[in-house]
Coordinates of C-alpha atoms in Angstrom, one line a residue:
X1 CA -83.4 50.5 93.4
X2 CA -86.7 50.9 91.4
X3 CA -90.3 52.0 91.6
X4 CA -91.4 48.5 92.1
X5 CA -92.8 47.2 95.4
X6 CA -90.4 45.2 97.5
X7 CA -90.1 41.6 96.4
X8 CA -91.3 40.3 99.8
X9 CA -94.5 42.3 99.4
X10 CA -95.0 40.8 95.9
X11 CA -94.5 37.3 97.3
X12 CA -96.9 37.9 100.2
X13 CA -99.6 39.4 98.0
X14 CA -99.5 36.5 95.5
X15 CA -99.1 33.8 98.1
X16 CA -95.8 32.6 96.6
X17 CA -94.3 30.3 99.3
X18 CA -91.2 28.6 97.8
X19 CA -92.0 25.2 96.5
X20 CA -89.6 22.4 97.8
X21 CA -90.8 20.2 95.0
X22 CA -89.7 22.7 92.4
X23 CA -86.4 23.3 94.1
X24 CA -87.2 27.0 94.8
X25 CA -85.2 29.3 97.0
X26 CA -85.8 33.0 96.6
X27 CA -83.2 35.9 96.8
X28 CA -84.4 39.3 98.0
X29 CA -81.2 41.3 98.3
X30 CA -81.4 43.6 95.3
X31 CA -77.7 44.7 95.6
X32 CA -76.7 41.0 95.4
X33 CA -79.0 40.4 92.5
X34 CA -77.5 43.4 90.6
X35 CA -74.0 42.0 91.2
X36 CA -75.1 38.7 89.7
X37 CA -76.6 40.5 86.7
X38 CA -73.2 42.3 86.1
X39 CA -71.2 39.0 85.9
X40 CA -71.8 38.4 82.1
X41 CA -70.7 42.0 81.3
X42 CA -72.8 44.9 79.9
X43 CA -76.3 43.6 79.2
X44 CA -77.7 46.8 77.8
X45 CA -79.7 45.7 74.7
X46 CA -78.5 42.1 75.1
X47 CA -80.8 39.0 74.9
X48 CA -80.9 37.0 78.1
X49 CA -82.5 33.7 78.8
X50 CA -83.6 33.0 82.4
X51 CA -84.8 29.7 83.8
X52 CA -86.9 29.5 86.9
X53 CA -87.4 33.2 87.6
X54 CA -89.9 32.5 90.3
X55 CA -91.3 35.8 91.6
X56 CA -88.7 37.7 89.5
X57 CA -85.9 38.9 91.8
X58 CA -83.1 38.2 89.3
X59 CA -85.4 39.2 86.5
X60 CA -85.7 42.7 88.0
X61 CA -81.9 43.0 88.1
X62 CA -81.6 41.8 84.5
X63 CA -84.2 44.4 83.4
X64 CA -82.5 47.1 85.4
X65 CA -79.3 46.2 83.5
X66 CA -81.1 46.9 80.2
X67 CA -81.4 43.3 79.0
X68 CA -84.2 41.9 76.8
X69 CA -85.3 38.8 78.8
X70 CA -87.0 35.6 77.9
X71 CA -87.9 33.8 81.1
X72 CA -89.2 30.2 81.4
X73 CA -91.3 29.4 84.5
X74 CA -93.2 26.2 85.1
X75 CA -94.8 27.4 88.4
X76 CA -98.1 29.0 87.3
X77 CA -98.4 30.7 90.7
X78 CA -95.5 33.0 89.6
X79 CA -96.9 34.2 86.3
X80 CA -99.0 37.1 87.7
X81 CA -96.0 38.5 89.6
X82 CA -93.9 38.2 86.4
X83 CA -96.7 39.9 84.4
X84 CA -96.2 43.0 86.7
X85 CA -92.5 43.1 85.5
X86 CA -93.6 42.9 81.9
X87 CA -95.8 46.0 82.6
X88 CA -93.0 47.7 84.3
X89 CA -90.6 47.3 81.3
X90 CA -92.9 47.0 78.3
X91 CA -91.4 45.0 75.5
X92 CA -88.4 43.9 77.5
X93 CA -89.7 40.7 79.1
X94 CA -91.4 37.7 77.6
X95 CA -92.5 34.9 79.9
X96 CA -93.0 31.4 78.8
X97 CA -95.0 29.1 81.1
X98 CA -93.4 25.7 80.4
X99 CA -90.8 23.2 81.5
X100 CA -87.3 24.4 80.6
X101 CA -86.2 20.8 79.9
X102 CA -88.8 20.6 77.1
X103 CA -88.6 23.8 75.1
X104 CA -86.5 24.8 72.1
X105 CA -84.4 27.4 73.8
X106 CA -82.4 28.5 70.7
X107 CA -85.7 29.2 68.9
X108 CA -87.3 31.0 71.8
X109 CA -84.3 33.1 73.0
X110 CA -82.0 33.4 69.9
X111 CA -78.3 34.1 70.5
X112 CA -78.5 34.9 74.2
X113 CA -76.7 35.0 77.5
X114 CA -78.1 32.5 80.0
X115 CA -78.4 33.9 83.5
X116 CA -80.3 31.9 86.1
X117 CA -80.6 30.9 89.7
X118 CA -81.3 27.4 88.6
X119 CA -83.7 25.2 90.6
X120 CA -81.5 22.7 92.4
X121 CA -83.4 19.7 91.1
X122 CA -82.8 20.4 87.3
X123 CA -79.6 22.5 87.4
X124 CA -77.1 19.8 86.4
X125 CA -79.3 18.3 83.7
X126 CA -79.7 21.7 82.1
X127 CA -76.0 22.5 82.3
X128 CA -75.1 19.2 80.6
X129 CA -77.7 19.9 77.9
X130 CA -76.2 23.3 77.2
X131 CA -72.6 21.9 77.2
X132 CA -73.3 18.8 75.1
X133 CA -74.4 20.6 71.9
X134 CA -73.3 18.8 68.8
X135 CA -72.7 22.0 66.9
X136 CA -70.2 24.5 68.3
X137 CA -70.2 27.5 68.9
X138 CA -73.4 27.0 70.8
X139 CA -76.6 29.1 70.6
X140 CA -75.8 30.7 74.0
X141 CA -73.2 33.5 74.4
X142 CA -72.3 32.8 78.0
X143 CA -73.7 30.9 81.1
X144 CA -74.0 32.6 84.5
X145 CA -75.6 30.0 86.7
X146 CA -76.1 29.5 90.4
X147 CA -75.6 26.0 91.8
X148 CA -75.1 24.3 95.1
X149 CA -71.4 25.1 95.9
X150 CA -70.4 21.4 95.7
X151 CA -71.7 21.3 92.1
X152 CA -70.1 24.6 91.2
X153 CA -66.7 23.2 92.4
X154 CA -67.2 20.1 90.3
X155 CA -67.6 22.3 87.2
X156 CA -64.4 24.3 87.7
X157 CA -62.3 21.4 89.2
X158 CA -58.8 20.6 88.2
X159 CA -57.2 17.1 87.8
X160 CA -56.0 15.3 90.9
X161 CA -58.9 16.6 93.0
X162 CA -61.9 14.8 94.4
X163 CA -64.2 17.2 92.7
X164 CA -62.7 16.6 89.2
X165 CA -64.9 14.4 87.0
X166 CA -67.2 14.2 84.0
X167 CA -68.8 17.6 84.7
X168 CA -65.4 19.4 84.7
X169 CA -64.3 17.8 81.4
X170 CA -67.6 18.6 79.7
X171 CA -67.4 22.2 80.9
X172 CA -63.7 22.8 80.1
X173 CA -62.9 20.9 76.9
X174 CA -64.3 23.7 74.7
X175 CA -65.3 26.4 77.2
X176 CA -63.7 28.4 80.0
X177 CA -65.3 28.0 83.4
X178 CA -64.7 30.0 86.5
X179 CA -66.2 30.4 90.0
X180 CA -67.6 34.0 89.9
X181 CA -69.1 34.4 93.3
X182 CA -70.0 32.5 96.5
X183 CA -73.5 33.1 97.9
X184 CA -74.2 32.3 101.6
X185 CA -77.2 30.2 102.4
X186 CA -78.6 33.0 104.6
X187 CA -79.2 35.1 101.5
X188 CA -82.1 32.9 100.5
X189 CA -85.6 32.4 101.7
X190 CA -86.0 29.8 102.8
X191 CA -82.3 29.2 103.5
X192 CA -81.1 25.9 101.8
X193 CA -79.1 23.4 103.8
X194 CA -76.0 24.0 101.6
X195 CA -74.0 27.0 100.4
X196 CA -74.3 28.2 96.8
X197 CA -72.0 29.6 94.2
X198 CA -72.2 31.2 90.7
X199 CA -70.3 29.8 87.8
X200 CA -69.5 31.8 84.7
X201 CA -68.8 29.8 81.5
X202 CA -67.9 31.2 78.1
X203 CA -67.6 29.1 74.9
X204 CA -64.1 28.7 73.4
X205 CA -62.7 27.1 70.2
X206 CA -63.6 23.5 69.9
X207 CA -60.6 21.2 69.5
X208 CA -60.5 19.7 66.1
X209 CA -61.0 15.9 65.6
X210 CA -62.9 15.2 68.8
X211 CA -66.7 14.9 69.0
X212 CA -69.0 15.4 72.0
X213 CA -70.3 11.8 71.7
X214 CA -66.9 10.4 72.2
X215 CA -66.1 12.8 75.0
X216 CA -69.3 11.8 76.7
X217 CA -68.6 8.0 76.3
X218 CA -65.1 8.4 77.6
X219 CA -66.0 10.5 80.7
X220 CA -68.9 8.2 81.5
X221 CA -66.7 5.2 81.4
X222 CA -63.7 6.7 83.1
X223 CA -65.5 8.4 85.9
X224 CA -68.3 5.9 86.3
X225 CA -65.7 3.6 87.8
X226 CA -63.2 6.2 89.0
X227 CA -61.6 4.0 91.6
X228 CA -60.5 1.6 88.9
X229 CA -57.5 1.8 86.6
X230 CA -58.2 3.1 83.0
X231 CA -57.6 -0.3 81.6
X232 CA -60.7 -1.5 83.5
X233 CA -62.9 1.6 83.4
X234 CA -62.4 2.2 79.7
X235 CA -62.6 -1.4 78.6
X236 CA -66.2 -0.9 77.4
X237 CA -65.4 2.2 75.3
X238 CA -64.5 1.0 71.7
X239 CA -61.0 2.1 70.7
X240 CA -60.1 3.6 74.1
X241 CA -57.5 1.2 75.2
X242 CA -55.8 1.3 71.8
X243 CA -55.8 5.1 72.0
X244 CA -54.1 5.0 75.4
X245 CA -51.4 2.8 74.0
X246 CA -50.9 5.0 70.9
X247 CA -50.7 8.1 73.1
X248 CA -48.3 6.4 75.6
X249 CA -50.8 7.1 78.4
X250 CA -50.3 4.6 81.2
X251 CA -53.4 2.4 81.5
X252 CA -52.8 1.8 85.2
X253 CA -53.6 5.5 85.9
X254 CA -57.0 6.5 87.2
X255 CA -59.4 8.9 85.5
X256 CA -58.9 11.9 87.9
X257 CA -55.2 12.0 86.9
X258 CA -56.0 12.8 83.2
X259 CA -56.2 16.4 82.1
X260 CA -59.0 17.8 80.0
X261 CA -56.4 17.8 77.1
X262 CA -55.7 14.1 77.7
X263 CA -59.3 13.3 77.3
X264 CA -59.5 15.4 74.1
X265 CA -56.4 13.6 72.8
X266 CA -57.9 10.2 73.5
X267 CA -61.2 11.2 71.9
X268 CA -59.4 12.5 68.9
X269 CA -57.5 9.2 68.5
X270 CA -60.7 7.2 68.7
X271 CA -62.5 9.4 66.3
X272 CA -59.6 9.3 63.8
X273 CA -59.6 5.5 63.8
X274 CA -63.4 5.3 63.5

């Protein structure tokens, strides 16, 4: 695949045992990693933002694909291994040693594709942050992200399913989200207890008249008490019950029966009245 030493050798040489505290699980299969790097499309000359590269398995694949990579890694043990990749592809990789939850990503990466095998312990928080941008279109071009399969299914879920909830609405109201690939737990070292999957998300047109703040309040209320009827779960959201009545949405329904378009319509009605 390349003139680099095998990733297992790099990990052994640098003593990089996966950290459970950092949610690390390493992928060694270069063919699999190259398949992941192809999901966003042709990356030749494209900017890519990677979170949690660890020893650099996916980073290698992104560099092989011709991308210019900005990688954020908080585990200082991995920095020497990533420095070897910087030397392998001069000028193509910039490594930032920091916490991905704390940096100004748009400033650091510009208009970039985000491609990452996200650490399990921060994956959902980062996704919500990327989806909940006030301004739209967002700074990112696309998201290609690995999650626990259960989380991935929640992102792409449809109404009237147990997986459908706040995450699905946030991902789908102004984006398109699809399940791009399943990844068996045996592909990782150490193998996690659960299966994984890769979700690909592309920004779409934002519906007019609805704001992210209202969408977040609606979904937090509706799905925070998902067993209750809307007349109960949305009671604390100002203007929500009036919006249901105006839109002729039955207040005895439950949150999982509403489509993404329903939530957008309710948010639009609330924002128009505000």
